[in-house]
CSV table of C-alpha atoms in Angstrom, one decimal:
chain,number,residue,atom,x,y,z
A,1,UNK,CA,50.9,-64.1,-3.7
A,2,UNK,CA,53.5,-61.3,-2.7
A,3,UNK,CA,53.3,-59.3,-5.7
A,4,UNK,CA,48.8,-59.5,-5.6
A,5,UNK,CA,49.1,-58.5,-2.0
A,6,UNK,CA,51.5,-55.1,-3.1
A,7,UNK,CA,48.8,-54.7,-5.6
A,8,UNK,CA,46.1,-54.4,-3.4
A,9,UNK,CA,48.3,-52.1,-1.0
A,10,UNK,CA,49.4,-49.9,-3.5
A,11,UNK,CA,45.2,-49.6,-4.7
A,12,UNK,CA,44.1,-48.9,-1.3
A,13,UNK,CA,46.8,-46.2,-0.4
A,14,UNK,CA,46.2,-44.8,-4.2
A,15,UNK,CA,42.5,-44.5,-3.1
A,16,UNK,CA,43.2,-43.0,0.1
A,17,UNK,CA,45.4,-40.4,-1.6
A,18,UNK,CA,42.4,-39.8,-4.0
A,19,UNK,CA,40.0,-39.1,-1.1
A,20,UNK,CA,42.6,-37.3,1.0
A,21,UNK,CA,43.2,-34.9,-1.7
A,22,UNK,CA,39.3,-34.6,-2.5
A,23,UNK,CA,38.2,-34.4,1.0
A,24,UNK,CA,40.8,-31.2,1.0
A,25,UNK,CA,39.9,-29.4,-2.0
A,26,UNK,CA,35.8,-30.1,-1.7
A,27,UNK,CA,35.5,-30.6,2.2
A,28,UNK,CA,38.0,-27.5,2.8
A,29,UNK,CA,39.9,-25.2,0.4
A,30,UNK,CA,36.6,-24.8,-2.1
A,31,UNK,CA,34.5,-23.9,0.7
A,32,UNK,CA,37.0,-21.4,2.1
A,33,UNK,CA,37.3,-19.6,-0.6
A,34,UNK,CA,33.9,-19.2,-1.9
A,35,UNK,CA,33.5,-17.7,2.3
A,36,UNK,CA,36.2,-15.7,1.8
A,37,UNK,CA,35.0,-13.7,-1.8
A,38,UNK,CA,31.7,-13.9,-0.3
A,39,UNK,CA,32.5,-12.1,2.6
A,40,UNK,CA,34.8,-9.5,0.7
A,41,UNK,CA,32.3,-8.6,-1.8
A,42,UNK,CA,28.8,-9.6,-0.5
A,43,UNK,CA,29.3,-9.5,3.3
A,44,UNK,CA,26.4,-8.7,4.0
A,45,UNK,CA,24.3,-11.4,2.0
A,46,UNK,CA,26.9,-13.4,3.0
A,47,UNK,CA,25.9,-12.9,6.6
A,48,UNK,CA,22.2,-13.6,6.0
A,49,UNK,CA,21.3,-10.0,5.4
A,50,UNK,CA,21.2,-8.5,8.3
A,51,UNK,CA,18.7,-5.6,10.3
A,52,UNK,CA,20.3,-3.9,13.1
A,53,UNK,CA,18.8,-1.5,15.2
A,54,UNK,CA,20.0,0.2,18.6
A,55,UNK,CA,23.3,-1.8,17.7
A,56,UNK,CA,21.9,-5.5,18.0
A,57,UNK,CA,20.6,-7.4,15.2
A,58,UNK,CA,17.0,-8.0,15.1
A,59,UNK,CA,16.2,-9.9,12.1
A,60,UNK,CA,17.1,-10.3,8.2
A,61,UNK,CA,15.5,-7.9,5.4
A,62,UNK,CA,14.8,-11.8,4.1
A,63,UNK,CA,12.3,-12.9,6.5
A,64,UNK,CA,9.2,-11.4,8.0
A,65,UNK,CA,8.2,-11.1,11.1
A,66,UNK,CA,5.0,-10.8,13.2
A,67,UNK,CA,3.6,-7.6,15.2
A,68,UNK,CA,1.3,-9.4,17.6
A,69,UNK,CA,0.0,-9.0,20.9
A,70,UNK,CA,0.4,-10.9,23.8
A,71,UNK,CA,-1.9,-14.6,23.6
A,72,UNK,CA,-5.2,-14.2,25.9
A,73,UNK,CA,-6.0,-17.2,27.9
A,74,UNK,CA,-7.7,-19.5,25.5
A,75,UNK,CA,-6.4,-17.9,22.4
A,76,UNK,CA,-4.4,-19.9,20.0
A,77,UNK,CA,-4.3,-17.2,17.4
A,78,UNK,CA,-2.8,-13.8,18.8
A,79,UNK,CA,-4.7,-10.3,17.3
A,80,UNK,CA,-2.4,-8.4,15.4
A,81,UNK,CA,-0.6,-5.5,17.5
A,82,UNK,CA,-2.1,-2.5,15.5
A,83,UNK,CA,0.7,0.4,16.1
A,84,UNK,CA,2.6,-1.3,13.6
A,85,UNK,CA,3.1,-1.9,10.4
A,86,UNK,CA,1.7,-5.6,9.2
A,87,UNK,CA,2.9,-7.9,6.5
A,88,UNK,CA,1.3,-10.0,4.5
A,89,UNK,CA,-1.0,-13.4,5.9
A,90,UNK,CA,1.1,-15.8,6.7
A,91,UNK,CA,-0.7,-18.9,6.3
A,92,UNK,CA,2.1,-21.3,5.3
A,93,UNK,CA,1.5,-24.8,5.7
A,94,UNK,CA,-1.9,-24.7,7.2
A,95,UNK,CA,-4.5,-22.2,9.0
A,96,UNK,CA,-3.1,-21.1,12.1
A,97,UNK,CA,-0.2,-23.4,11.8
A,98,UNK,CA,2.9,-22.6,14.0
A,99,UNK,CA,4.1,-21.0,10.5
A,100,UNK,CA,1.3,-18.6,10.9
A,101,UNK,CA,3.5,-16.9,13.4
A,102,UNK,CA,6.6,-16.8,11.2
A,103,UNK,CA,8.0,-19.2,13.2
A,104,UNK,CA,11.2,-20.9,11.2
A,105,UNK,CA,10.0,-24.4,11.4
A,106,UNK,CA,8.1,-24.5,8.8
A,107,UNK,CA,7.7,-22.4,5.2
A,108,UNK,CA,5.7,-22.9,1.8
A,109,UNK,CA,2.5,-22.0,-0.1
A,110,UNK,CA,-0.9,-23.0,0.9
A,111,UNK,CA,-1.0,-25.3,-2.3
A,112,UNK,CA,-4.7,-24.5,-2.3
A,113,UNK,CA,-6.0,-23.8,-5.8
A,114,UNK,CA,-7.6,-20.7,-7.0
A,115,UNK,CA,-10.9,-22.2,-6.4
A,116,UNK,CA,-10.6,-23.3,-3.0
A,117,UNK,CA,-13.6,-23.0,-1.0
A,118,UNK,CA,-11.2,-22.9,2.0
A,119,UNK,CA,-8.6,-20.4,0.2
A,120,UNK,CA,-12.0,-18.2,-1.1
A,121,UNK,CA,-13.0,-18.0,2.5
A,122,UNK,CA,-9.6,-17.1,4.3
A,123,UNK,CA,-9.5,-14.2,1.6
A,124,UNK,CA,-12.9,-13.0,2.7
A,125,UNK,CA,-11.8,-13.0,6.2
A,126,UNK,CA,-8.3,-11.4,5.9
A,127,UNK,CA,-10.5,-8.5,3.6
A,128,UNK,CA,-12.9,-7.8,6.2
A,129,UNK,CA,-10.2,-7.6,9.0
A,130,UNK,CA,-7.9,-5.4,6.9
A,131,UNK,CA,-11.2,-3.2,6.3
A,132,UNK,CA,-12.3,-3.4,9.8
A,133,UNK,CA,-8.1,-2.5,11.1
A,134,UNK,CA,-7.6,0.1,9.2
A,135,UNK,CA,-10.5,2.0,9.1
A,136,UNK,CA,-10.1,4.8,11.7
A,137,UNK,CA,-12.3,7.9,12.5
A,138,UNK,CA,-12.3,10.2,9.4
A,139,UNK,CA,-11.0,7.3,7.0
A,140,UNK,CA,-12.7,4.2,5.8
A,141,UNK,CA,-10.9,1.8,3.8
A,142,UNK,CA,-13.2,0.7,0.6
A,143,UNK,CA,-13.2,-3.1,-0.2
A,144,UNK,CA,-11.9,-2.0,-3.5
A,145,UNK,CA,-8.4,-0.8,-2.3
A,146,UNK,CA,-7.4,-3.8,-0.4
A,147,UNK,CA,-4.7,-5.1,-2.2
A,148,UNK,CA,-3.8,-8.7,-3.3
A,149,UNK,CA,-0.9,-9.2,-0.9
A,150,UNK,CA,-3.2,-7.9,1.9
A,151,UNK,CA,-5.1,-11.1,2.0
A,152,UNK,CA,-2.5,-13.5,0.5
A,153,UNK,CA,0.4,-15.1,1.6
A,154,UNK,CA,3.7,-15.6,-0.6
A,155,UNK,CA,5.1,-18.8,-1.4
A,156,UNK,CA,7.2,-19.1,1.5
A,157,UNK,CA,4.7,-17.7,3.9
A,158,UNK,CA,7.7,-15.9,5.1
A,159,UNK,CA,7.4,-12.4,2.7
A,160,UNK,CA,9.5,-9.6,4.2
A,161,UNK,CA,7.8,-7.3,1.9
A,162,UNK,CA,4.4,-5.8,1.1
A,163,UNK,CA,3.1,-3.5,-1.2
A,164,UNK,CA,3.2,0.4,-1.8
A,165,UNK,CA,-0.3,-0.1,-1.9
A,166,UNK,CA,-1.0,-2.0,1.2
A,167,UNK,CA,1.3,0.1,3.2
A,168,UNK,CA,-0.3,3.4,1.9
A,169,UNK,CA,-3.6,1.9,3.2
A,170,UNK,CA,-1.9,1.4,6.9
A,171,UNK,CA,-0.8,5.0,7.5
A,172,UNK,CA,-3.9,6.4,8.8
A,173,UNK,CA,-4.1,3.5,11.3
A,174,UNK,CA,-0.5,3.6,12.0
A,175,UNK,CA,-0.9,7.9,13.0
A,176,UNK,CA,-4.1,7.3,14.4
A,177,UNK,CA,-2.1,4.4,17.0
A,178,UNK,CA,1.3,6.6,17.6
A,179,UNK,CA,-0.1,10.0,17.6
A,180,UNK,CA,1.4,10.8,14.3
A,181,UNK,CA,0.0,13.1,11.7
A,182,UNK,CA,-0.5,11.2,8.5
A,183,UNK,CA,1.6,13.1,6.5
A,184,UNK,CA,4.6,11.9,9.0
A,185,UNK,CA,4.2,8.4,8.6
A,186,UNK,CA,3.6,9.0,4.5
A,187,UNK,CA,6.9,10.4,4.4
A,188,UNK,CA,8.3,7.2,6.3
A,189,UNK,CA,6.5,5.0,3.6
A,190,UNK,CA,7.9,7.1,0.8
A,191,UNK,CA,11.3,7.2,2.1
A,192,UNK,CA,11.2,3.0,2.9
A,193,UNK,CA,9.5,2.2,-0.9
A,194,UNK,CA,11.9,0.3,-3.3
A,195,UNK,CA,11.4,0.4,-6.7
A,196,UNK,CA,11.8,-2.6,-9.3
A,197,UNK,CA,14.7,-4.3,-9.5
A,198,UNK,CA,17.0,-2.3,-12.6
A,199,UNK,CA,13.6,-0.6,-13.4
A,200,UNK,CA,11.8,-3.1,-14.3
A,201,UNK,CA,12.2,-6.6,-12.6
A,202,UNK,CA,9.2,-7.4,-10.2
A,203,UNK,CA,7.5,-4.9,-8.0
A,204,UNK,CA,7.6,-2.1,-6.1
A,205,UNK,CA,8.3,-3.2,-2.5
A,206,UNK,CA,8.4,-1.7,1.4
A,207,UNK,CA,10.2,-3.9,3.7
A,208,UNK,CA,8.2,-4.6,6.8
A,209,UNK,CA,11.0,-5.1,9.2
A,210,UNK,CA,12.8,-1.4,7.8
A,211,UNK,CA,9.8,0.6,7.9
A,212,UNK,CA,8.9,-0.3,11.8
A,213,UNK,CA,12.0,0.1,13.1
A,214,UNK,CA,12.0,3.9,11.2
A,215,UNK,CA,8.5,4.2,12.6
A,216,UNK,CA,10.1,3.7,16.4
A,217,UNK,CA,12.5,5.8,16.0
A,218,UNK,CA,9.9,8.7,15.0
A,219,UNK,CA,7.9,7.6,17.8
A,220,UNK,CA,10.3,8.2,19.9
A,221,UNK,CA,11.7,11.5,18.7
A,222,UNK,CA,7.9,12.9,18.6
């Protein structure tokens, strides 16, 4: 009976020992170290890839944001805030779903097909209001140079990014709104465009977030 009961205690305090030390090396130790050499060679990944501007922090070159206006009584949608750059549609989980407004509550695609009668129409729409926003006096945007990401939203419905292409076809909006001459905020477009990835991995991207906060700064030196 004696030597069954030492048994037991001597499995117990073996397992505790096993769990002790585990708990240590997964629970503490691993995850120090892998915060440690992320912070001394990636720190700022590590740190969620940060955008500061004016000295704060005002978002991550990860996530998009939106440029809205203020909600009008009865609105549940807000109209874009046309001085700035826009991303792509946001869509997410649902039409005018709290995601729409890349809130961080919810993200993924639309998982509508290709031939989505609902998906066909939103596309229609989001044409004809990038059409309609960006044509200014002196320069009509054709239906034929709206590009993809204009109308669609990523996978995430969170894309940080857009297109040369759809960026190109904001500047004359964007002068016509700030008082800019076009070639200024062409220059700002050039200057914000990344290429692909080692030359050629993906696409040629503008960040959304970067390029507005360069665009307020011009603003405010003009």
């Amino acid at each position: 009976m004696n030597n069954s009961v030492s048994n037991t205690a001597r499995l117990l305090w073996a397992g505790l020992r096993a769990l002790l030390v585990l708990t240590l090396v997964t629970g503490v130790i691993y995850p120090l170290a892998v915060t440690g050499i992320a912070q001394g060679i990636f720190p700022g990944k590590a740190n969620g890839s940060e955008i500061k501007a004016d000295g704060k922090v005002v978002g991550s070159s990860l996530i998009g944001q939106s440029y809205n206006l203020p909600l009008k009584k009865g609105q549940e949608t807000p109209d874009p805030d046309l001085k700035w750059f826009q991303g792509r549609p946001a869509n997410g989980l649902g039409v005018n779903s709290i995601n729409t407004q890349y809130k961080l509550i919810l993200s993924g695609a639309t998982n509508l097909s290709a031939d989505s009668k609902v998906l066909i129409q939103q596309v229609k729409d989001a044409k004809a209001a990038v059409i309609k926003d960006n044509s200014v006096p002196g320069y009509t945007v054709k239906a034929s140079e709206v590009p993809a990401d204009a109308v669609t939203s990523s996978g995430s419905g969170l894309d940080p990014d857009i297109s040369p292409a759809y960026a190109d076809l904001q500047v004359h909006r964007i002068a016509e709104k700030n008082g800019l001459s076009v070639t200024q905020v062409q220059k700002l477009v050039d200057e914000h465009a990344d290429g692909r990835t080692l030359g050629f991995i993906g696409e040629p991207t503008v960040n959304v977030l970067e390029l507005n906060i360069a665009l307020k700064s011009l603003v405010t030196k003009s």
